[in-house]
């Protein structure tokens, strides 16, 4: 590449050639981080991904107590070993940390960016790749989530929503103003379940994200939920999808009740918030949009108050949505499209069908087999 068009993270863009630095080690390291940030921005990676990687690299630098041009694989081994032994971090977290270091080293050792030459001239040595297959965790399977994580049973879900509604009545009955955010959060939790949404998808909903479904006019203005902040692939913008409001099927309970819940929220309760002029569906008491901390804190408080399994989290609403639709007889492909999974295998991992459902399925199959045997339809070659 010509000098007139250096690569985004090139050393020449972040260090003035020939200039004597007051603190050369610290200043070169900061210039490396700046260059790496530019390289990742050029790759269109999310700001949150870049920030997380930078934090991991800085944490490793503090542990190693030295700079990248003197790092070794043994230092990384010790750091990851300490994180696993002392902090009991999850597999996916450890792999993310090692991937951050691997990516940073790959950037530093690429001749296109000029850092090996820069370090040789200033420090007499150069950075090397210290993250290899033999000393970092490998991603071997699609789902590495905590096996304790699961869906709500239907009874648990009813208990949770009943408790959320009771808190609204209790706070309002005492004349306290906290009933507004309590009502908001109860509605938010029901919406996350009724449309099978992820936590951020729920948080980022706006008023304009709901519309009518001409094929299901009974749901009014809440027949379709447009998800504009779906989980993105690396380097890509958020994935969008439309989620249809689901009604009853074969006599089972659907999610059609969510239309009335959202109508009451948008028309009667939400206008009372100070930030009602915000486009966000869930305004905060102090800002235009609710934060993750508020969502997590309220959820955990309700869950613990009624003695539910600590393994249940906000994502359990999404697991429950998938599970209950499958139990109610909805086509697996339809469910996959509703939740925005690219592969059917991912949807299958979310499905936590209950023992009652499995027993009913087994009994149905046995009844069909027995009926076939009694009617003689299950026999072959019996043509007397």
PDB file of N, CA and C in Angstrom, residues 113-207:
ATOM      1  N   UNK A 113       0.754  -2.732   9.076  1.00  0.00           N
ATOM      2  CA  UNK A 113       0.533  -1.623  10.010  1.00  0.00           C
ATOM      3  C   UNK A 113       1.840  -1.025  10.547  1.00  0.00           C
ATOM      4  N   UNK A 114       2.959  -1.685  10.333  1.00  0.00           N
ATOM      5  CA  UNK A 114       4.256  -1.101  10.661  1.00  0.00           C
ATOM      6  C   UNK A 114       4.697  -1.183  12.105  1.00  0.00           C
ATOM      7  N   UNK A 115       3.943  -1.870  12.963  1.00  0.00           N
ATOM      8  CA  UNK A 115       4.331  -1.904  14.374  1.00  0.00           C
ATOM      9  C   UNK A 115       5.573  -2.762  14.647  1.00  0.00           C
ATOM     10  N   UNK A 116       5.794  -3.888  13.954  1.00  0.00           N
ATOM     11  CA  UNK A 116       7.037  -4.635  14.206  1.00  0.00           C
ATOM     12  C   UNK A 116       8.287  -3.782  13.965  1.00  0.00           C
ATOM     13  N   UNK A 117       8.300  -3.030  12.860  1.00  0.00           N
ATOM     14  CA  UNK A 117       9.449  -2.171  12.559  1.00  0.00           C
ATOM     15  C   UNK A 117       9.583  -1.054  13.583  1.00  0.00           C
ATOM     16  N   UNK A 118       8.446  -0.458  13.974  1.00  0.00           N
ATOM     17  CA  UNK A 118       8.459   0.631  14.955  1.00  0.00           C
ATOM     18  C   UNK A 118       9.029   0.157  16.293  1.00  0.00           C
ATOM     19  N   UNK A 119       8.611  -1.016  16.738  1.00  0.00           N
ATOM     20  CA  UNK A 119       9.077  -1.538  18.026  1.00  0.00           C
ATOM     21  C   UNK A 119      10.556  -1.931  17.969  1.00  0.00           C
ATOM     22  N   UNK A 120      10.982  -2.499  16.841  1.00  0.00           N
ATOM     23  CA  UNK A 120      12.403  -2.857  16.698  1.00  0.00           C
ATOM     24  C   UNK A 120      13.274  -1.623  16.799  1.00  0.00           C
ATOM     25  N   UNK A 121      12.841  -0.539  16.165  1.00  0.00           N
ATOM     26  CA  UNK A 121      13.662   0.672  16.174  1.00  0.00           C
ATOM     27  C   UNK A 121      13.680   1.351  17.535  1.00  0.00           C
ATOM     28  N   UNK A 122      12.600   1.249  18.297  1.00  0.00           N
ATOM     29  CA  UNK A 122      12.521   1.944  19.581  1.00  0.00           C
ATOM     30  C   UNK A 122      12.949   1.071  20.762  1.00  0.00           C
ATOM     31  N   UNK A 123      12.625  -0.235  20.710  1.00  0.00           N
ATOM     32  CA  UNK A 123      12.840  -1.080  21.891  1.00  0.00           C
ATOM     33  C   UNK A 123      13.729  -2.285  21.619  1.00  0.00           C
ATOM     34  N   UNK A 124      14.145  -2.479  20.370  1.00  0.00           N
ATOM     35  CA  UNK A 124      15.037  -3.589  20.062  1.00  0.00           C
ATOM     36  C   UNK A 124      14.355  -4.942  20.043  1.00  0.00           C
ATOM     37  N   UNK A 125      13.045  -4.972  20.035  1.00  0.00           N
ATOM     38  CA  UNK A 125      12.289  -6.222  19.964  1.00  0.00           C
ATOM     39  C   UNK A 125      10.955  -5.914  19.296  1.00  0.00           C
ATOM     40  N   UNK A 126      10.125  -6.937  19.102  1.00  0.00           N
ATOM     41  CA  UNK A 126       8.857  -6.726  18.395  1.00  0.00           C
ATOM     42  C   UNK A 126       7.787  -7.650  18.975  1.00  0.00           C
ATOM     43  N   UNK A 127       6.522  -7.305  18.788  1.00  0.00           N
ATOM     44  CA  UNK A 127       5.430  -8.143  19.309  1.00  0.00           C
ATOM     45  C   UNK A 127       5.304  -9.442  18.515  1.00  0.00           C
ATOM     46  N   UNK A 128       4.782 -10.482  19.187  1.00  0.00           N
ATOM     47  CA  UNK A 128       4.526 -11.771  18.548  1.00  0.00           C
ATOM     48  C   UNK A 128       3.101 -12.212  18.887  1.00  0.00           C
ATOM     49  N   UNK A 129       2.594 -13.191  18.168  1.00  0.00           N
ATOM     50  CA  UNK A 129       1.289 -13.763  18.485  1.00  0.00           C
ATOM     51  C   UNK A 129       1.444 -14.717  19.667  1.00  0.00           C
ATOM     52  N   UNK A 130       0.681 -14.486  20.733  1.00  0.00           N
ATOM     53  CA  UNK A 130       0.803 -15.327  21.929  1.00  0.00           C
ATOM     54  C   UNK A 130      -0.432 -16.186  22.175  1.00  0.00           C
ATOM     55  N   UNK A 131      -1.488 -15.999  21.378  1.00  0.00           N
ATOM     56  CA  UNK A 131      -2.713 -16.790  21.534  1.00  0.00           C
ATOM     57  C   UNK A 131      -2.785 -17.805  20.398  1.00  0.00           C
ATOM     58  N   UNK A 132      -2.700 -19.074  20.753  1.00  0.00           N
ATOM     59  CA  UNK A 132      -2.694 -20.151  19.776  1.00  0.00           C
ATOM     60  C   UNK A 132      -3.789 -21.162  20.101  1.00  0.00           C
ATOM     61  N   UNK A 133      -4.004 -22.121  19.217  1.00  0.00           N
ATOM     62  CA  UNK A 133      -5.016 -23.143  19.457  1.00  0.00           C
ATOM     63  C   UNK A 133      -4.696 -23.963  20.695  1.00  0.00           C
ATOM     64  N   UNK A 134      -3.419 -24.144  20.971  1.00  0.00           N
ATOM     65  CA  UNK A 134      -3.035 -25.010  22.074  1.00  0.00           C
ATOM     66  C   UNK A 134      -3.064 -24.318  23.440  1.00  0.00           C
ATOM     67  N   UNK A 135      -3.329 -23.024  23.511  1.00  0.00           N
ATOM     68  CA  UNK A 135      -3.414 -22.377  24.832  1.00  0.00           C
ATOM     69  C   UNK A 135      -4.637 -21.474  24.983  1.00  0.00           C
ATOM     70  N   UNK A 136      -5.621 -21.630  24.093  1.00  0.00           N
ATOM     71  CA  UNK A 136      -6.872 -20.871  24.230  1.00  0.00           C
ATOM     72  C   UNK A 136      -8.059 -21.810  24.049  1.00  0.00           C
ATOM     73  N   UNK A 137      -9.205 -21.387  24.573  1.00  0.00           N
ATOM     74  CA  UNK A 137     -10.415 -22.205  24.495  1.00  0.00           C
ATOM     75  C   UNK A 137     -10.955 -22.198  23.070  1.00  0.00           C
ATOM     76  N   UNK A 138     -11.440 -23.354  22.643  1.00  0.00           N
ATOM     77  CA  UNK A 138     -11.994 -23.505  21.306  1.00  0.00           C
ATOM     78  C   UNK A 138     -13.510 -23.572  21.394  1.00  0.00           C
ATOM     79  N   UNK A 139     -14.189 -22.909  20.452  1.00  0.00           N
ATOM     80  CA  UNK A 139     -15.648 -22.925  20.406  1.00  0.00           C
ATOM     81  C   UNK A 139     -16.081 -24.216  19.718  1.00  0.00           C
ATOM     82  N   UNK A 140     -16.515 -25.210  20.511  1.00  0.00           N
ATOM     83  CA  UNK A 140     -16.806 -26.530  19.975  1.00  0.00           C
ATOM     84  C   UNK A 140     -18.272 -26.774  19.703  1.00  0.00           C
ATOM     85  N   UNK A 141     -19.165 -26.046  20.342  1.00  0.00           N
ATOM     86  CA  UNK A 141     -20.582 -26.306  20.148  1.00  0.00           C
ATOM     87  C   UNK A 141     -21.348 -25.001  20.039  1.00  0.00           C
ATOM     88  N   UNK A 142     -22.551 -25.100  19.481  1.00  0.00           N
ATOM     89  CA  UNK A 142     -23.334 -23.896  19.178  1.00  0.00           C
ATOM     90  C   UNK A 142     -23.802 -23.200  20.438  1.00  0.00           C
ATOM     91  N   UNK A 143     -24.226 -23.973  21.446  1.00  0.00           N
ATOM     92  CA  UNK A 143     -24.785 -23.386  22.671  1.00  0.00           C
ATOM     93  C   UNK A 143     -23.864 -23.670  23.844  1.00  0.00           C
ATOM     94  N   UNK A 144     -23.347 -22.616  24.464  1.00  0.00           N
ATOM     95  CA  UNK A 144     -22.483 -22.775  25.624  1.00  0.00           C
ATOM     96  C   UNK A 144     -23.065 -22.069  26.845  1.00  0.00           C
ATOM     97  N   UNK A 145     -24.340 -21.850  26.823  1.00  0.00           N
ATOM     98  CA  UNK A 145     -24.977 -21.154  27.937  1.00  0.00           C
ATOM     99  C   UNK A 145     -25.023 -22.067  29.161  1.00  0.00           C
ATOM    100  N   UNK A 146     -25.264 -21.461  30.292  1.00  0.00           N
ATOM    101  CA  UNK A 146     -25.377 -22.196  31.542  1.00  0.00           C
ATOM    102  C   UNK A 146     -26.493 -23.228  31.409  1.00  0.00           C
ATOM    103  N   UNK A 147     -26.190 -24.522  31.625  1.00  0.00           N
ATOM    104  CA  UNK A 147     -27.239 -25.531  31.476  1.00  0.00           C
ATOM    105  C   UNK A 147     -28.397 -25.355  32.446  1.00  0.00           C
ATOM    106  N   UNK A 148     -28.198 -24.554  33.503  1.00  0.00           N
ATOM    107  CA  UNK A 148     -29.292 -24.321  34.454  1.00  0.00           C
ATOM    108  C   UNK A 148     -30.351 -23.385  33.882  1.00  0.00           C
ATOM    109  N   UNK A 149     -29.986 -22.592  32.870  1.00  0.00           N
ATOM    110  CA  UNK A 149     -30.941 -21.655  32.287  1.00  0.00           C
ATOM    111  C   UNK A 149     -32.061 -22.417  31.596  1.00  0.00           C
ATOM    112  N   UNK A 150     -33.281 -21.977  31.801  1.00  0.00           N
ATOM    113  CA  UNK A 150     -34.417 -22.706  31.243  1.00  0.00           C
ATOM    114  C   UNK A 150     -35.596 -21.764  31.046  1.00  0.00           C
ATOM    115  N   UNK A 151     -36.675 -22.318  30.508  1.00  0.00           N
ATOM    116  CA  UNK A 151     -37.914 -21.571  30.338  1.00  0.00           C
ATOM    117  C   UNK A 151     -38.728 -21.609  31.622  1.00  0.00           C
ATOM    118  N   UNK A 152     -39.665 -20.676  31.760  1.00  0.00           N
ATOM    119  CA  UNK A 152     -40.665 -20.742  32.807  1.00  0.00           C
ATOM    120  C   UNK A 152     -41.619 -21.899  32.506  1.00  0.00           C
ATOM    121  N   UNK A 153     -42.098 -22.568  33.540  1.00  0.00           N
ATOM    122  CA  UNK A 153     -43.269 -23.399  33.341  1.00  0.00           C
ATOM    123  C   UNK A 153     -44.458 -22.449  33.220  1.00  0.00           C
ATOM    124  N   UNK A 154     -45.569 -22.943  32.739  1.00  0.00           N
ATOM    125  CA  UNK A 154     -46.742 -22.066  32.606  1.00  0.00           C
ATOM    126  C   UNK A 154     -47.203 -21.571  33.968  1.00  0.00           C
ATOM    127  N   UNK A 155     -47.141 -22.445  34.977  1.00  0.00           N
ATOM    128  CA  UNK A 155     -47.559 -22.046  36.320  1.00  0.00           C
ATOM    129  C   UNK A 155     -46.636 -20.969  36.881  1.00  0.00           C
ATOM    130  N   UNK A 156     -45.326 -21.097  36.636  1.00  0.00           N
ATOM    131  CA  UNK A 156     -44.370 -20.091  37.103  1.00  0.00           C
ATOM    132  C   UNK A 156     -44.607 -18.761  36.403  1.00  0.00           C
ATOM    133  N   UNK A 157     -44.913 -18.821  35.130  1.00  0.00           N
ATOM    134  CA  UNK A 157     -45.151 -17.601  34.375  1.00  0.00           C
ATOM    135  C   UNK A 157     -46.374 -16.856  34.903  1.00  0.00           C
ATOM    136  N   UNK A 158     -47.444 -17.603  35.171  1.00  0.00           N
ATOM    137  CA  UNK A 158     -48.649 -16.991  35.728  1.00  0.00           C
ATOM    138  C   UNK A 158     -48.348 -16.373  37.090  1.00  0.00           C
ATOM    139  N   UNK A 159     -47.593 -17.099  37.919  1.00  0.00           N
ATOM    140  CA  UNK A 159     -47.250 -16.589  39.246  1.00  0.00           C
ATOM    141  C   UNK A 159     -46.423 -15.306  39.149  1.00  0.00           C
ATOM    142  N   UNK A 160     -45.499 -15.271  38.206  1.00  0.00           N
ATOM    143  CA  UNK A 160     -44.652 -14.087  38.041  1.00  0.00           C
ATOM    144  C   UNK A 160     -45.479 -12.879  37.607  1.00  0.00           C
ATOM    145  N   UNK A 161     -46.318 -13.052  36.587  1.00  0.00           N
ATOM    146  CA  UNK A 161     -47.126 -11.935  36.093  1.00  0.00           C
ATOM    147  C   UNK A 161     -48.153 -11.485  37.136  1.00  0.00           C
ATOM    148  N   UNK A 162     -48.724 -12.428  37.878  1.00  0.00           N
ATOM    149  CA  UNK A 162     -49.666 -12.068  38.941  1.00  0.00           C
ATOM    150  C   UNK A 162     -48.977 -11.234  40.009  1.00  0.00           C
ATOM    151  N   UNK A 163     -47.763 -11.620  40.357  1.00  0.00           N
ATOM    152  CA  UNK A 163     -47.018 -10.873  41.374  1.00  0.00           C
ATOM    153  C   UNK A 163     -46.697  -9.466  40.868  1.00  0.00           C
ATOM    154  N   UNK A 164     -46.324  -9.351  39.601  1.00  0.00           N
ATOM    155  CA  UNK A 164     -46.025  -8.032  39.029  1.00  0.00           C
ATOM    156  C   UNK A 164     -47.255  -7.132  39.063  1.00  0.00           C
ATOM    157  N   UNK A 165     -48.411  -7.691  38.723  1.00  0.00           N
ATOM    158  CA  UNK A 165     -49.655  -6.908  38.774  1.00  0.00           C
ATOM    159  C   UNK A 165     -50.023  -6.537  40.205  1.00  0.00           C
ATOM    160  N   UNK A 166     -49.793  -7.459  41.130  1.00  0.00           N
ATOM    161  CA  UNK A 166     -50.099  -7.188  42.546  1.00  0.00           C
ATOM    162  C   UNK A 166     -49.259  -6.030  43.085  1.00  0.00           C
ATOM    163  N   UNK A 167     -48.007  -5.943  42.627  1.00  0.00           N
ATOM    164  CA  UNK A 167     -47.147  -4.860  43.104  1.00  0.00           C
ATOM    165  C   UNK A 167     -47.655  -3.502  42.640  1.00  0.00           C
ATOM    166  N   UNK A 168     -48.206  -3.455  41.430  1.00  0.00           N
ATOM    167  CA  UNK A 168     -48.784  -2.206  40.937  1.00  0.00           C
ATOM    168  C   UNK A 168     -49.955  -1.793  41.831  1.00  0.00           C
ATOM    169  N   UNK A 169     -50.848  -2.739  42.116  1.00  0.00           N
ATOM    170  CA  UNK A 169     -52.011  -2.446  42.963  1.00  0.00           C
ATOM    171  C   UNK A 169     -51.592  -2.056  44.373  1.00  0.00           C
ATOM    172  N   UNK A 170     -50.582  -2.754  44.905  1.00  0.00           N
ATOM    173  CA  UNK A 170     -50.138  -2.473  46.274  1.00  0.00           C
ATOM    174  C   UNK A 170     -49.545  -1.083  46.393  1.00  0.00           C
ATOM    175  N   UNK A 171     -48.648  -0.725  45.464  1.00  0.00           N
ATOM    176  CA  UNK A 171     -47.997   0.590  45.509  1.00  0.00           C
ATOM    177  C   UNK A 171     -49.012   1.701  45.282  1.00  0.00           C
ATOM    178  N   UNK A 172     -49.902   1.480  44.329  1.00  0.00           N
ATOM    179  CA  UNK A 172     -50.908   2.499  44.039  1.00  0.00           C
ATOM    180  C   UNK A 172     -51.881   2.647  45.203  1.00  0.00           C
ATOM    181  N   UNK A 173     -52.190   1.527  45.877  1.00  0.00           N
ATOM    182  CA  UNK A 173     -53.104   1.566  47.008  1.00  0.00           C
ATOM    183  C   UNK A 173     -52.565   2.358  48.177  1.00  0.00           C
ATOM    184  N   UNK A 174     -51.236   2.423  48.277  1.00  0.00           N
ATOM    185  CA  UNK A 174     -50.607   3.200  49.343  1.00  0.00           C
ATOM    186  C   UNK A 174     -50.372   4.656  48.938  1.00  0.00           C
ATOM    187  N   UNK A 175     -50.851   5.014  47.755  1.00  0.00           N
ATOM    188  CA  UNK A 175     -50.712   6.394  47.313  1.00  0.00           C
ATOM    189  C   UNK A 175     -49.310   6.788  46.924  1.00  0.00           C
ATOM    190  N   UNK A 176     -48.476   5.819  46.569  1.00  0.00           N
ATOM    191  CA  UNK A 176     -47.093   6.117  46.211  1.00  0.00           C
ATOM    192  C   UNK A 176     -46.951   6.232  44.695  1.00  0.00           C
ATOM    193  N   UNK A 177     -46.068   7.122  44.262  1.00  0.00           N
ATOM    194  CA  UNK A 177     -45.928   7.384  42.826  1.00  0.00           C
ATOM    195  C   UNK A 177     -45.166   6.271  42.101  1.00  0.00           C
ATOM    196  N   UNK A 178     -44.577   5.354  42.832  1.00  0.00           N
ATOM    197  CA  UNK A 178     -43.818   4.281  42.205  1.00  0.00           C
ATOM    198  C   UNK A 178     -44.652   3.297  41.412  1.00  0.00           C
ATOM    199  N   UNK A 179     -45.994   3.471  41.414  1.00  0.00           N
ATOM    200  CA  UNK A 179     -46.824   2.524  40.679  1.00  0.00           C
ATOM    201  C   UNK A 179     -46.646   2.666  39.166  1.00  0.00           C
ATOM    202  N   UNK A 180     -46.243   3.850  38.693  1.00  0.00           N
ATOM    203  CA  UNK A 180     -46.046   4.043  37.254  1.00  0.00           C
ATOM    204  C   UNK A 180     -44.905   3.173  36.712  1.00  0.00           C
ATOM    205  N   UNK A 181     -43.697   3.243  37.302  1.00  0.00           N
ATOM    206  CA  UNK A 181     -42.641   2.349  36.805  1.00  0.00           C
ATOM    207  C   UNK A 181     -42.949   0.876  37.053  1.00  0.00           C
ATOM    208  N   UNK A 182     -43.690   0.571  38.115  1.00  0.00           N
ATOM    209  CA  UNK A 182     -44.071  -0.819  38.362  1.00  0.00           C
ATOM    210  C   UNK A 182     -45.008  -1.320  37.257  1.00  0.00           C
ATOM    211  N   UNK A 183     -45.939  -0.451  36.835  1.00  0.00           N
ATOM    212  CA  UNK A 183     -46.842  -0.807  35.744  1.00  0.00           C
ATOM    213  C   UNK A 183     -46.054  -0.981  34.445  1.00  0.00           C
ATOM    214  N   UNK A 184     -45.119  -0.047  34.206  1.00  0.00           N
ATOM    215  CA  UNK A 184     -44.279  -0.143  33.005  1.00  0.00           C
ATOM    216  C   UNK A 184     -43.538  -1.469  32.953  1.00  0.00           C
ATOM    217  N   UNK A 185     -42.906  -1.848  34.066  1.00  0.00           N
ATOM    218  CA  UNK A 185     -42.098  -3.061  34.067  1.00  0.00           C
ATOM    219  C   UNK A 185     -42.953  -4.311  33.932  1.00  0.00           C
ATOM    220  N   UNK A 186     -44.135  -4.312  34.548  1.00  0.00           N
ATOM    221  CA  UNK A 186     -45.036  -5.461  34.393  1.00  0.00           C
ATOM    222  C   UNK A 186     -45.423  -5.620  32.927  1.00  0.00           C
ATOM    223  N   UNK A 187     -45.707  -4.512  32.252  1.00  0.00           N
ATOM    224  CA  UNK A 187     -46.069  -4.550  30.836  1.00  0.00           C
ATOM    225  C   UNK A 187     -44.876  -4.955  29.986  1.00  0.00           C
ATOM    226  N   UNK A 188     -43.703  -4.454  30.324  1.00  0.00           N
ATOM    227  CA  UNK A 188     -42.479  -4.799  29.599  1.00  0.00           C
ATOM    228  C   UNK A 188     -42.222  -6.298  29.652  1.00  0.00           C
ATOM    229  N   UNK A 189     -42.350  -6.901  30.838  1.00  0.00           N
ATOM    230  CA  UNK A 189     -42.110  -8.336  30.977  1.00  0.00           C
ATOM    231  C   UNK A 189     -43.107  -9.139  30.146  1.00  0.00           C
ATOM    232  N   UNK A 190     -44.367  -8.718  30.164  1.00  0.00           N
ATOM    233  CA  UNK A 190     -45.388  -9.428  29.386  1.00  0.00           C
ATOM    234  C   UNK A 190     -45.117  -9.303  27.891  1.00  0.00           C
ATOM    235  N   UNK A 191     -44.639  -8.143  27.472  1.00  0.00           N
ATOM    236  CA  UNK A 191     -44.329  -7.938  26.054  1.00  0.00           C
ATOM    237  C   UNK A 191     -43.149  -8.802  25.617  1.00  0.00           C
ATOM    238  N   UNK A 192     -42.115  -8.897  26.464  1.00  0.00           N
ATOM    239  CA  UNK A 192     -40.960  -9.739  26.144  1.00  0.00           C
ATOM    240  C   UNK A 192     -41.398 -11.182  25.913  1.00  0.00           C
ATOM    241  N   UNK A 193     -42.322 -11.664  26.734  1.00  0.00           N
ATOM    242  CA  UNK A 193     -42.818 -13.036  26.580  1.00  0.00           C
ATOM    243  C   UNK A 193     -43.735 -13.158  25.364  1.00  0.00           C
ATOM    244  N   UNK A 194     -44.671 -12.240  25.208  1.00  0.00           N
ATOM    245  CA  UNK A 194     -45.700 -12.362  24.175  1.00  0.00           C
ATOM    246  C   UNK A 194     -45.146 -12.286  22.758  1.00  0.00           C
ATOM    247  N   UNK A 195     -43.932 -11.714  22.590  1.00  0.00           N
ATOM    248  CA  UNK A 195     -43.333 -11.627  21.255  1.00  0.00           C
ATOM    249  C   UNK A 195     -41.991 -12.356  21.183  1.00  0.00           C
ATOM    250  N   UNK A 196     -41.591 -13.024  22.255  1.00  0.00           N
ATOM    251  CA  UNK A 196     -40.351 -13.796  22.238  1.00  0.00           C
ATOM    252  C   UNK A 196     -39.114 -12.947  22.021  1.00  0.00           C
ATOM    253  N   UNK A 197     -39.011 -11.819  22.747  1.00  0.00           N
ATOM    254  CA  UNK A 197     -37.951 -10.848  22.495  1.00  0.00           C
ATOM    255  C   UNK A 197     -36.743 -11.049  23.402  1.00  0.00           C
ATOM    256  N   UNK A 198     -35.595 -10.698  22.875  1.00  0.00           N
ATOM    257  CA  UNK A 198     -34.386 -10.623  23.688  1.00  0.00           C
ATOM    258  C   UNK A 198     -34.463  -9.374  24.563  1.00  0.00           C
ATOM    259  N   UNK A 199     -33.553  -9.281  25.519  1.00  0.00           N
ATOM    260  CA  UNK A 199     -33.570  -8.158  26.456  1.00  0.00           C
ATOM    261  C   UNK A 199     -33.403  -6.819  25.737  1.00  0.00           C
ATOM    262  N   UNK A 200     -32.386  -6.708  24.870  1.00  0.00           N
ATOM    263  CA  UNK A 200     -32.162  -5.435  24.188  1.00  0.00           C
ATOM    264  C   UNK A 200     -33.260  -5.141  23.177  1.00  0.00           C
ATOM    265  N   UNK A 201     -33.801  -6.169  22.537  1.00  0.00           N
ATOM    266  CA  UNK A 201     -34.904  -5.972  21.607  1.00  0.00           C
ATOM    267  C   UNK A 201     -36.102  -5.367  22.318  1.00  0.00           C
ATOM    268  N   UNK A 202     -36.358  -5.827  23.532  1.00  0.00           N
ATOM    269  CA  UNK A 202     -37.464  -5.307  24.331  1.00  0.00           C
ATOM    270  C   UNK A 202     -37.195  -3.860  24.724  1.00  0.00           C
ATOM    271  N   UNK A 203     -36.015  -3.616  25.227  1.00  0.00           N
ATOM    272  CA  UNK A 203     -35.659  -2.272  25.709  1.00  0.00           C
ATOM    273  C   UNK A 203     -35.735  -1.231  24.595  1.00  0.00           C
ATOM    274  N   UNK A 204     -35.350  -1.592  23.371  1.00  0.00           N
ATOM    275  CA  UNK A 204     -35.236  -0.626  22.284  1.00  0.00           C
ATOM    276  C   UNK A 204     -36.521  -0.440  21.481  1.00  0.00           C
ATOM    277  N   UNK A 205     -37.613  -1.036  21.912  1.00  0.00           N
ATOM    278  CA  UNK A 205     -38.871  -0.835  21.203  1.00  0.00           C
ATOM    279  C   UNK A 205     -39.319   0.626  21.278  1.00  0.00           C
ATOM    280  N   UNK A 206     -39.864   1.114  20.168  1.00  0.00           N
ATOM    281  CA  UNK A 206     -40.457   2.448  20.119  1.00  0.00           C
ATOM    282  C   UNK A 206     -41.960   2.321  19.870  1.00  0.00           C
ATOM    283  N   UNK A 207     -42.672   3.401  20.117  1.00  0.00           N
ATOM    284  CA  UNK A 207     -44.113   3.401  19.904  1.00  0.00           C
ATOM    285  C   UNK A 207     -44.484   3.026  18.464  1.00  0.00           C
TER     286      UNK A 207
END
